[in-house]
Short mmCIF file of C-alpha atoms and ligand atoms in Angstrom, two decimals:
data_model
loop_
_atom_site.label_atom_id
_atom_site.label_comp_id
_atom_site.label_asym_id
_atom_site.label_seq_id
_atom_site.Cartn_x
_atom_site.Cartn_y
_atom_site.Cartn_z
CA UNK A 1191 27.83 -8.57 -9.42
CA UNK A 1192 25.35 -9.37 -6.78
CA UNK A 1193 23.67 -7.84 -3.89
CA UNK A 1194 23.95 -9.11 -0.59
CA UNK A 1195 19.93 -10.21 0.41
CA UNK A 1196 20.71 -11.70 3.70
CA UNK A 1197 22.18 -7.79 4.57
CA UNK A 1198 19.45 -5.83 2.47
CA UNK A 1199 16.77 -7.89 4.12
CA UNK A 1200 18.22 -7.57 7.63
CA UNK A 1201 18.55 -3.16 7.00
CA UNK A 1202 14.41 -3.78 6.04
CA UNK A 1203 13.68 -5.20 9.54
CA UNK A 1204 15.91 -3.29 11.40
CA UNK A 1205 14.11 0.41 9.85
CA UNK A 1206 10.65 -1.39 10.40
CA UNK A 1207 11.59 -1.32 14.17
CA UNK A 1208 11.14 2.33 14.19
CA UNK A 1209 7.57 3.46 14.58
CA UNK A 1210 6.70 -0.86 14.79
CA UNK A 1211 3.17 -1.53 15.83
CA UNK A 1212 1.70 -4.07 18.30
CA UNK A 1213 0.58 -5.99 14.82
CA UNK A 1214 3.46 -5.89 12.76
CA UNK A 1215 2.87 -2.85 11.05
CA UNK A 1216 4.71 0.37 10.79
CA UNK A 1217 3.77 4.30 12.09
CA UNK A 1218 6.15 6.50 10.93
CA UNK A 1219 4.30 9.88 10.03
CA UNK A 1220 6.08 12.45 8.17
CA UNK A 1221 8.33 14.14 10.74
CA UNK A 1222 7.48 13.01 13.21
CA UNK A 1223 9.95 11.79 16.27
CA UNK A 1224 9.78 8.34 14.70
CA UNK A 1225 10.62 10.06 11.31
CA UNK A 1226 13.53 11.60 12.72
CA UNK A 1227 14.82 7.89 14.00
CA UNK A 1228 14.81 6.61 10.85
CA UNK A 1229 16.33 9.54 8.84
CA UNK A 1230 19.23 9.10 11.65
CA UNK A 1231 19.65 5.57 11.26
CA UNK A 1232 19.93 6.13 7.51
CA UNK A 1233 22.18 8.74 7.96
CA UNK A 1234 24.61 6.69 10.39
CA UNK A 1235 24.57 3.57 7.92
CA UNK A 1236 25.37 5.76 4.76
CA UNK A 1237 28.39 7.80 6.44
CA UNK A 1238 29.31 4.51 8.07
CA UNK A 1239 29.35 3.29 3.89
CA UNK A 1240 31.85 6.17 3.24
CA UNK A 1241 28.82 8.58 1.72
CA UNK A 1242 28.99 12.70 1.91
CA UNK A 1243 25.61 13.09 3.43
CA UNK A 1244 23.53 16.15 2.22
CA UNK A 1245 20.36 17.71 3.24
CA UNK A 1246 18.39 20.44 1.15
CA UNK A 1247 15.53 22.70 2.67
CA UNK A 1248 12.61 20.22 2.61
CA UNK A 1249 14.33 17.97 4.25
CA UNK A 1250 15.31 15.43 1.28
CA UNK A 1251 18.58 13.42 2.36
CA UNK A 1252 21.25 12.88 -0.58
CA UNK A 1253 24.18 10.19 0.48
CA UNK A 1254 26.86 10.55 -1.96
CA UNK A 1255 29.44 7.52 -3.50
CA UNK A 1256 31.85 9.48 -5.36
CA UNK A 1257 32.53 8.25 -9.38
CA UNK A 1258 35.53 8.29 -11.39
CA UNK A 1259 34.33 11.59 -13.07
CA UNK A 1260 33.09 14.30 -9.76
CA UNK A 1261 31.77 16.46 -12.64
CA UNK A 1262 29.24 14.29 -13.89
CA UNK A 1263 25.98 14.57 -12.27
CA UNK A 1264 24.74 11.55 -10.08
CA UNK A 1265 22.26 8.70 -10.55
CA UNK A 1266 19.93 8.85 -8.02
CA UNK A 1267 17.74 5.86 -6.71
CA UNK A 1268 15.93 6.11 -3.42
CA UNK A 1269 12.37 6.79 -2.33
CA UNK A 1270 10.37 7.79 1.23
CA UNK A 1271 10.81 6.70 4.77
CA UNK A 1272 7.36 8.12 5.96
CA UNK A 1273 4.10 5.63 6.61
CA UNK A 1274 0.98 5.47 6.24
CA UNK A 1275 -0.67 5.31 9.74
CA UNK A 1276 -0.70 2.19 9.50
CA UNK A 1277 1.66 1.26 6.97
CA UNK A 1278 3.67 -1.27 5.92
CA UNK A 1279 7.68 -2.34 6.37
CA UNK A 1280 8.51 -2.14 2.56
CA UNK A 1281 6.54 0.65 1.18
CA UNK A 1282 9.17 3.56 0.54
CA UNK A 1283 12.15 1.58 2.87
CA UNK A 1284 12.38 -1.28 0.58
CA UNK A 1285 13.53 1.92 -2.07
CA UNK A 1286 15.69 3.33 0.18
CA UNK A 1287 17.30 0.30 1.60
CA UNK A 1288 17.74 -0.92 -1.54
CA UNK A 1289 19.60 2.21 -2.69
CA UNK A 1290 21.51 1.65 0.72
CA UNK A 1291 22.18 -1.60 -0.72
CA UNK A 1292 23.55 -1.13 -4.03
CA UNK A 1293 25.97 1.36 -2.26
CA UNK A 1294 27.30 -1.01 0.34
CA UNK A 1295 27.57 -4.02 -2.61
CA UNK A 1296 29.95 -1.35 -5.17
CA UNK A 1297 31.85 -1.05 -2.01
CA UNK A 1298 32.37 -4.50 -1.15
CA UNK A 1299 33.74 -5.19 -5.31
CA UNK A 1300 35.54 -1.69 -5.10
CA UNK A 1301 33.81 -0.98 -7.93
CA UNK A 1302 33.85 2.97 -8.88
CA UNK A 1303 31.05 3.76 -11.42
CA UNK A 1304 31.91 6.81 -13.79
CA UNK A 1305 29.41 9.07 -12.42
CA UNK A 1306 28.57 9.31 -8.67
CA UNK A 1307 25.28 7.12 -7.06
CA UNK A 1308 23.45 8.72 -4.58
CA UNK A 1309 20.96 7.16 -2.49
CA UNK A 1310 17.88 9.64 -1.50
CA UNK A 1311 15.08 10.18 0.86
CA UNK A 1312 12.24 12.15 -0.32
CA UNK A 1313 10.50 14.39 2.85
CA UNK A 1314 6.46 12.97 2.80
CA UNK A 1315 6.16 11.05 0.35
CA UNK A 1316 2.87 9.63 1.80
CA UNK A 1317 1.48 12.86 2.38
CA UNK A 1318 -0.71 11.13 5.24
CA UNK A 1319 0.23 14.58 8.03
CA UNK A 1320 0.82 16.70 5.42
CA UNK A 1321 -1.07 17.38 2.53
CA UNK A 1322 -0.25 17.13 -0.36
CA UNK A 1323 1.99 13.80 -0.78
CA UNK A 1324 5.62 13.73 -2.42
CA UNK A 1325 6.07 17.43 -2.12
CA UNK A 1326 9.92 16.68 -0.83
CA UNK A 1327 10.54 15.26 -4.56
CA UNK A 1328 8.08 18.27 -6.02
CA UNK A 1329 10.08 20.95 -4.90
CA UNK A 1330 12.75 19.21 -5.48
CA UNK A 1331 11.44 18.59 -9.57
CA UNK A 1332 10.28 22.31 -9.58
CA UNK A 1333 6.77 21.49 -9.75
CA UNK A 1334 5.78 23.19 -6.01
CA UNK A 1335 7.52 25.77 -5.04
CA UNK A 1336 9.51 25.93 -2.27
CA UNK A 1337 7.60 27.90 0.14
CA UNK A 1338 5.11 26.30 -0.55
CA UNK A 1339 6.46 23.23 0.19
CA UNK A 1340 7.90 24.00 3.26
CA UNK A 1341 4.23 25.60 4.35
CA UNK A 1342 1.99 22.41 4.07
CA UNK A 1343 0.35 22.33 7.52
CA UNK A 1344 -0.92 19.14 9.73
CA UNK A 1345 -4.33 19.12 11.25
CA UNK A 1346 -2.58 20.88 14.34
CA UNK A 1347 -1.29 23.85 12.26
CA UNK A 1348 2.31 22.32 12.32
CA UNK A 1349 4.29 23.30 9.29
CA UNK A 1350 6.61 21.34 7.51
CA UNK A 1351 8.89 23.69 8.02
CA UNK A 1352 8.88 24.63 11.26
CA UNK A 1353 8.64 20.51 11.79
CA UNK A 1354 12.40 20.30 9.99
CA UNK A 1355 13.25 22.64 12.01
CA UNK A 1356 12.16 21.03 15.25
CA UNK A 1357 13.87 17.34 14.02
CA UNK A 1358 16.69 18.84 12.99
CA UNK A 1359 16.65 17.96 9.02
CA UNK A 1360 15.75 21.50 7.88
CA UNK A 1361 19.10 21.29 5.13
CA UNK A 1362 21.63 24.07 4.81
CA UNK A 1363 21.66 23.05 1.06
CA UNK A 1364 20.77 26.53 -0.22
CA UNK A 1365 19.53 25.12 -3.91
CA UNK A 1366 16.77 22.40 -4.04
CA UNK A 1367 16.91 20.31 -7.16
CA UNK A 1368 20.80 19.64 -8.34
CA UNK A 1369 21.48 18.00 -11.86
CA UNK A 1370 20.65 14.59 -12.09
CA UNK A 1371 21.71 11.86 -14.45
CA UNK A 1372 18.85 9.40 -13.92
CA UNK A 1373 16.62 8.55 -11.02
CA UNK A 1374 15.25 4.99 -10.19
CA UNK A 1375 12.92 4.27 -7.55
CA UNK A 1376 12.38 0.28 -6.40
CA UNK A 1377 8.68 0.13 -4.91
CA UNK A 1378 6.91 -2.54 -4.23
CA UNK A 1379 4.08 -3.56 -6.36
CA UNK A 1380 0.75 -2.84 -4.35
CA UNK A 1381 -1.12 -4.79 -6.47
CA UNK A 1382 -1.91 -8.46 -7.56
CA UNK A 1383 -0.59 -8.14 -11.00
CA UNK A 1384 3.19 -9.72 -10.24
CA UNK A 1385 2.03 -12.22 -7.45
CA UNK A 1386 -1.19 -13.39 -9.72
CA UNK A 1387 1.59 -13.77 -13.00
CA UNK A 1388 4.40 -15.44 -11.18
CA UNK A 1389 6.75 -12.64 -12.03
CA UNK A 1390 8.95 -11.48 -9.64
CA UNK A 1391 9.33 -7.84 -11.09
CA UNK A 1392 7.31 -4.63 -13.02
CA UNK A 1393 9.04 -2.64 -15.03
CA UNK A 1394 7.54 0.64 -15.29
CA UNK A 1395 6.65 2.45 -18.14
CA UNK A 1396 4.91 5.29 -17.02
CA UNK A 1397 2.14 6.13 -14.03
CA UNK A 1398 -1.33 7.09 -14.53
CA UNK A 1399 -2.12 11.05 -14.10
CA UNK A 1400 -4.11 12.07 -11.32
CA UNK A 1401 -6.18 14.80 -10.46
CA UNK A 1402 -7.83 15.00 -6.90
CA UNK A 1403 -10.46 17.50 -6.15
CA UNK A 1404 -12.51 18.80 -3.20
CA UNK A 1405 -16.40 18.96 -3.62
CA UNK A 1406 -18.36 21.50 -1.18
CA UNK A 1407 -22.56 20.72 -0.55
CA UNK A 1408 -24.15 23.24 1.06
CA UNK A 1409 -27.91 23.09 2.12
CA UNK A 1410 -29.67 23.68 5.11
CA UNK A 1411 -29.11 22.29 8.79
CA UNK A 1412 -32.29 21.91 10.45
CA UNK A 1413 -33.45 19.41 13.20
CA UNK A 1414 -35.46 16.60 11.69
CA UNK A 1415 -38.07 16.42 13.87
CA UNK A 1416 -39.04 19.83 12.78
CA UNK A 1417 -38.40 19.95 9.12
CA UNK A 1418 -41.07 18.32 6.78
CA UNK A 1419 -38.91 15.95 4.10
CA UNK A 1420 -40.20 18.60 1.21
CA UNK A 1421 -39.21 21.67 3.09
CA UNK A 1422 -35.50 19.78 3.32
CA UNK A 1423 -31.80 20.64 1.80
CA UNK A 1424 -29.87 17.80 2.98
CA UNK A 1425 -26.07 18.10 1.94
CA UNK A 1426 -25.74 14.43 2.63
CA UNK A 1427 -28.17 13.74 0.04
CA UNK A 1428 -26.11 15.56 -2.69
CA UNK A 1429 -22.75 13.96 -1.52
CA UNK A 1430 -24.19 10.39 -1.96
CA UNK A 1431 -25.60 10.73 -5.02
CA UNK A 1432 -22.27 12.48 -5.84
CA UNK A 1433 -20.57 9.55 -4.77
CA UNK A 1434 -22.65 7.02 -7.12
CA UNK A 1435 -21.46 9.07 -9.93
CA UNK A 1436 -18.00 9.16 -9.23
CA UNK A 1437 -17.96 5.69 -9.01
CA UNK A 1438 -20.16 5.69 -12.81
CA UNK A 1439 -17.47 7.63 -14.16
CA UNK A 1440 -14.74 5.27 -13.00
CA UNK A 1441 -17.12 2.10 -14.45
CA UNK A 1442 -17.68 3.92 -17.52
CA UNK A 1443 -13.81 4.63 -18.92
CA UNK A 1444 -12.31 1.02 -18.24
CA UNK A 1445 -9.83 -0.68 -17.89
CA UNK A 1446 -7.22 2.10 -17.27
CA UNK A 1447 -9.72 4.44 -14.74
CA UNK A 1448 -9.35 4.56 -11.14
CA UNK A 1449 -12.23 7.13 -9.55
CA UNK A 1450 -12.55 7.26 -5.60
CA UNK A 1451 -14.67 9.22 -3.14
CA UNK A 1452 -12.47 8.49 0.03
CA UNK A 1453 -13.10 11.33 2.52
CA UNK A 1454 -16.65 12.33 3.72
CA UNK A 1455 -17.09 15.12 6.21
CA UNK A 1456 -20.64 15.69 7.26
CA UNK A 1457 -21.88 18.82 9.40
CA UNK A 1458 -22.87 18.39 12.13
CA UNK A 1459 -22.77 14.76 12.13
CA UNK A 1460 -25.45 14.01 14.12
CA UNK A 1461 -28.46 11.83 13.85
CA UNK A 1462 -31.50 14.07 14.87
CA UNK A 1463 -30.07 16.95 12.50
CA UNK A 1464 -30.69 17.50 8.88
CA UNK A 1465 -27.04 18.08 7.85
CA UNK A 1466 -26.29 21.29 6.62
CA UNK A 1467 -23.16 20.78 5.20
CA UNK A 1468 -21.07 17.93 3.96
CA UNK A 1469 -17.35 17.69 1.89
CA UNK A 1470 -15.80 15.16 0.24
CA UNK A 1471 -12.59 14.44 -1.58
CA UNK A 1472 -12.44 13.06 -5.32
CA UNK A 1473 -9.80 11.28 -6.94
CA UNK A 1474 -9.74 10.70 -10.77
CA UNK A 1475 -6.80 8.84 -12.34
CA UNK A 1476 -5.84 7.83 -16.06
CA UNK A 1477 -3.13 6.75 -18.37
CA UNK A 1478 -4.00 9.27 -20.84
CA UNK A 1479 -4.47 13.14 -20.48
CA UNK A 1480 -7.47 13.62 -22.83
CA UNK A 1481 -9.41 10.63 -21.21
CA UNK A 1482 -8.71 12.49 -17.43
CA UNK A 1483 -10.07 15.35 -19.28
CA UNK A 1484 -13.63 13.90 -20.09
CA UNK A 1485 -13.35 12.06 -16.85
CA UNK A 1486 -12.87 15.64 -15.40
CA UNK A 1487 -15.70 17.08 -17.65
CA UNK A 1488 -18.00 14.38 -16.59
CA UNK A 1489 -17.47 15.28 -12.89
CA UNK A 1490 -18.67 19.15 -13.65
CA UNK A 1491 -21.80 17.99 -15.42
CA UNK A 1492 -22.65 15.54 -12.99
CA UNK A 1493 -22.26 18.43 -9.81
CA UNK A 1494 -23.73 21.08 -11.76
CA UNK A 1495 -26.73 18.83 -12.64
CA UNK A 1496 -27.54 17.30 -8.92
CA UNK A 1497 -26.71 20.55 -7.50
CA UNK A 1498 -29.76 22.12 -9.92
CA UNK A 1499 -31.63 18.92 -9.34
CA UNK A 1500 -31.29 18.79 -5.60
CA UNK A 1501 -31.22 22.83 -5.01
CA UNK A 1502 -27.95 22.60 -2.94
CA UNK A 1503 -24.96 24.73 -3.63
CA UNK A 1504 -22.05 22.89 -4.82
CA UNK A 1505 -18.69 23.73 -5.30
CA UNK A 1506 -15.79 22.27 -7.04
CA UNK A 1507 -12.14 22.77 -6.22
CA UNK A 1508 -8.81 21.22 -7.82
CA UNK A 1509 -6.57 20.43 -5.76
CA UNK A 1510 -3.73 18.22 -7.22
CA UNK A 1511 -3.23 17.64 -11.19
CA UNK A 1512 -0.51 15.23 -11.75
CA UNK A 1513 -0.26 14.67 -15.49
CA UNK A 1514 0.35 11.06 -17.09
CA UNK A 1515 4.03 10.13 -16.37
CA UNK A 1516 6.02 8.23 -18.73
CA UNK A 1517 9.26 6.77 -18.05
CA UNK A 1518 12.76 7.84 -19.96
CA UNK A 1519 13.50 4.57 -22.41
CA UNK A 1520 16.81 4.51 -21.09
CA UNK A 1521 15.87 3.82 -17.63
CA UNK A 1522 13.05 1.28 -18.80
CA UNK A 1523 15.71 -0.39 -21.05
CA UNK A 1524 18.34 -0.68 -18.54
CA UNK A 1525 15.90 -2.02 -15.80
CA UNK A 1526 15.07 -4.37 -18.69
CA UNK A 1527 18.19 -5.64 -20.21
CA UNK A 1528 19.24 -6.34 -16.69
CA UNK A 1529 16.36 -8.82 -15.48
CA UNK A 1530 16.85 -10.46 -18.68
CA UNK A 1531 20.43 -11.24 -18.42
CA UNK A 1532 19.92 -12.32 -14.58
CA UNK A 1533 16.73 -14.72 -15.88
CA UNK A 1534 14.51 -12.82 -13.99
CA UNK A 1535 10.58 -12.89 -14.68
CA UNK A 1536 9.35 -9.58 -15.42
CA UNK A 1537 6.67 -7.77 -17.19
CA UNK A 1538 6.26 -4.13 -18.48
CA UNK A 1539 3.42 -2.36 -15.98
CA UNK A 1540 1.54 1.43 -15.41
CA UNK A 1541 1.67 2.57 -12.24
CA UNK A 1542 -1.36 3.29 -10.50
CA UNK A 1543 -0.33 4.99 -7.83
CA UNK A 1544 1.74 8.26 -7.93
CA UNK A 1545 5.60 8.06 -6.34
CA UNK A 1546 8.14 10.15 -6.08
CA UNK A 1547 9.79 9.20 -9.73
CA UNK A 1548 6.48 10.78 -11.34
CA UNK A 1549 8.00 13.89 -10.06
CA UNK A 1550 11.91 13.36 -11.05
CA UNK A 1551 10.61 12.31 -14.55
CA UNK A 1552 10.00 15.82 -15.06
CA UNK A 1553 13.52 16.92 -14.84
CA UNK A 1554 15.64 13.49 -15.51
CA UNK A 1555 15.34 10.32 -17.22
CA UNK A 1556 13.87 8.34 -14.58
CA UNK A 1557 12.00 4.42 -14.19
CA UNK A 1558 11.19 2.23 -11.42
CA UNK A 1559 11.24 -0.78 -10.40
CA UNK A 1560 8.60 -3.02 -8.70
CA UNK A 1561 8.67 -5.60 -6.73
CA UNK A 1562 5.95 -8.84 -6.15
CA UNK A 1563 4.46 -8.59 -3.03
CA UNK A 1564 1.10 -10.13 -1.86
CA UNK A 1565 -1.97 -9.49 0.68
CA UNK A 1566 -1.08 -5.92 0.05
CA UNK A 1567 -4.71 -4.96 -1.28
CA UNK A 1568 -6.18 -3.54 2.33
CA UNK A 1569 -3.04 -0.62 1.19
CA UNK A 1570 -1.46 -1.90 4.45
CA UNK A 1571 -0.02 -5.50 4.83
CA UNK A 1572 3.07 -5.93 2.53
CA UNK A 1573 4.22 -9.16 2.58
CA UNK A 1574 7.55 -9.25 0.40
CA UNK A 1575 9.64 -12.20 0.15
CA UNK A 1576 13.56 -12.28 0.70
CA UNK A 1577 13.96 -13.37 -2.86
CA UNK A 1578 11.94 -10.91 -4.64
CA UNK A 1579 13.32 -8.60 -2.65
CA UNK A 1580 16.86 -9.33 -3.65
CA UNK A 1581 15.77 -9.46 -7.20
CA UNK A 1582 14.55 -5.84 -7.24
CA UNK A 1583 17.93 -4.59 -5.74
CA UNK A 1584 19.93 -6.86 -7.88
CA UNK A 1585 18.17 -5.75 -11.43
CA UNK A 1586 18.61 -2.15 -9.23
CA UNK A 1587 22.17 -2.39 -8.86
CA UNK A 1588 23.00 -3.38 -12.27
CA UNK A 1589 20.95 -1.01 -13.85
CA UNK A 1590 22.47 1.51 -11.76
CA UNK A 1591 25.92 0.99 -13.38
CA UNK A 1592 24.35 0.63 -16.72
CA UNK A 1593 23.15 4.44 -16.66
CA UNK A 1594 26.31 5.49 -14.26
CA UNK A 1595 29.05 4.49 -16.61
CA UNK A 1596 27.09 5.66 -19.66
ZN1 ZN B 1661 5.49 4.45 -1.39
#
């Protein structure tokens, strides 16, 4: 039973097409006109592969390869179509194509697994236009709701929903979230870990929580050539040394701490003015819950004590709390037992990032599968090769009819 890499690889290229940059990158923003390319093109190549194509509310595309048994609920492998702006070819597509894959391959053997496979596409899983990310996949596990969901806005005031509506992917499928056997996603790696090792493949045991926050610093906006430095409440002056301690509290619970002031807004940005007002986002992640909890109480303290020490008003607002994920043994075991018995190199991993399983492993047994890829540390260039990614779909497709016929 093997996959067919020449085809899997060629499906890859031809998606990247859609939204390609100048620099071989890819721009494919969450429903966007480029968006809607790509869900067509999936669509076309799934009903062309004999799949029942459904579409629920958010937007999340289900293709459907009947099993012996229509009763039994599906496994479900699959992962986002959306970019970062700019992203790369295989983040999310190499999941979804590889799904694609495993379909195409069971019909080329006429093989007919118990239960049925679906292939899926999660609605923003980057979360780049809307905010927050994988909410196609969290409505879909029950952990948004779906108005919510459907009511994330863009910067231009855009909905979600009224932007399914517009690309015509706004589902009739009344009920979000069917049964599901078991979910794997195949993701590429993102990180040096597999390249570095040799190993052509992760197998996930579970993702780090993560909580992300918004900070407020208010002060004073005054022009500088009139305000004497004591007479000053500079916001900026609170964010950065809120920065520094973000980055003490990440330093201070190693190895398994990611913490990350990425966004700074400053009012009014400009360089004769004393700024008034300035925001920035926090990210905290752990493998463990009671370790993001100090790491949490650690950020209070330190806000509450430069706000006093700085006399600035701070505020601190939660925005996303994604707990510690771990991954159902079956799903580790069969992505497991398969790369052994094809000799492929693997190694057990925690994800750092979230993705779209994090979510299904709330409601099904679900695992994932990465894949080596290199110069990927800039979070944009994604160099995958041919062969590891036919390994990940291979190990995928037999690990897919492990948990289908059981
Ligand atoms: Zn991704």
């Amino acid at each position: 039973l093997r996959i067919n890499g020449n085809r899997l690889w060629q499906s890859i290229m031809d998606m990247a097409v859609i939204g390609a940059t100048n620099d071989g990158h890819v721009c494919r923003l969450a429903l966007t006109d480029a968006d809607k390319q790509a869900r067509d093109l999936f669509v076309r190549w799934c009903r062309d592969a004999g799949c029942r194509v459904g579409i629920d509310r958010m937007g999340n595309i289900f293709a459907r390869r009947p099993g012996k048994d229509g009763s039994r609920p599906p496994v479900l492998t699959g992962s986002h179509l959306d970019t970062q702006p700019p992203g790369g070819r295989f983040d999310g597509a190499y999941g979804v194509m590889a799904g694609l894959e495993v379909i195409r391959t069971l019909n080329d053997l006429d093989y007919v697994t118990e239960a049925p496979v679906e292939v899926v596409v999660w609605t923003n899983g980057e979360g780049q236009r809307f905010f927050p990310s994988m909410v196609g996949s969290g409505v879909f596990s029950k952990a948004i709701s779906l108005d919510t969901g459907l009511g994330c806005a863009d910067g231009d005031g855009k909905t979600v929903g009224e932007e399914l509506k517009r690309i015509g992917y706004s589902g009739d499928r009344t009920r979000t979230g069917h049964p599901v056997h078991a979910f794997l996603e195949a993701h590429l790696e993102q990180g040096p870990v597999l390249e570095k090792e040799e190993r052509m493949i992760g197998v996930a045991t579970g993702a780090f929580g993560l909580r992300w926050y918004e900070v407020e610093v208010s002060g004073e906006g005054s022009r500088a050539s009139f305000t004497p430095m004591q007479a000053r409440r500079d916001a900026l002056v609170g964010a950065a040394r809120i920065v520094a301690e973000v980055n003490e509290i990440g330093n201070a619970y190693l190895p398994n701490a990611s913490a990350t002031v990425g966004e700074l807004h400053v009012e009014p940005n400009s360089r004769n003015v004393v700024p008034g007002n300035a925001r920035l986002s926090v990210d905290l992640r752990h493998s463990e819950i009671a370790v993001l909890d100090a790491m949490e109480k650690d950020l209070e303290g330190a806000i509450v004590r430069i706000g006093r020490e700085t006399k600035l008003d701070m505020s601190l607002r939660a925005t996303v709390d994604l707990s510690p994920t771990r991954f159902a043994p079956e799903c580790i075991g069969a992505i497991r037992e398969e790369a052994e018995k094809q000799g492929i190199g693997y190694r057990d991993m925690v994800s750092v990032s979230g993705h779209d399983a994090c979510y299904l492993a709330r409601v099904a047994p679900a695992g994932m599968i990465f894949i080596r890829c290199s110069g990927s540390r800039d979070g944009v260039k994604d160099l995958v090769s041919p062969a590891a990614a036919a390994a990940g779909c291979n190990v995928l497709l037999g690990a897919v009819i492990r948990l289908a016929n059981r």
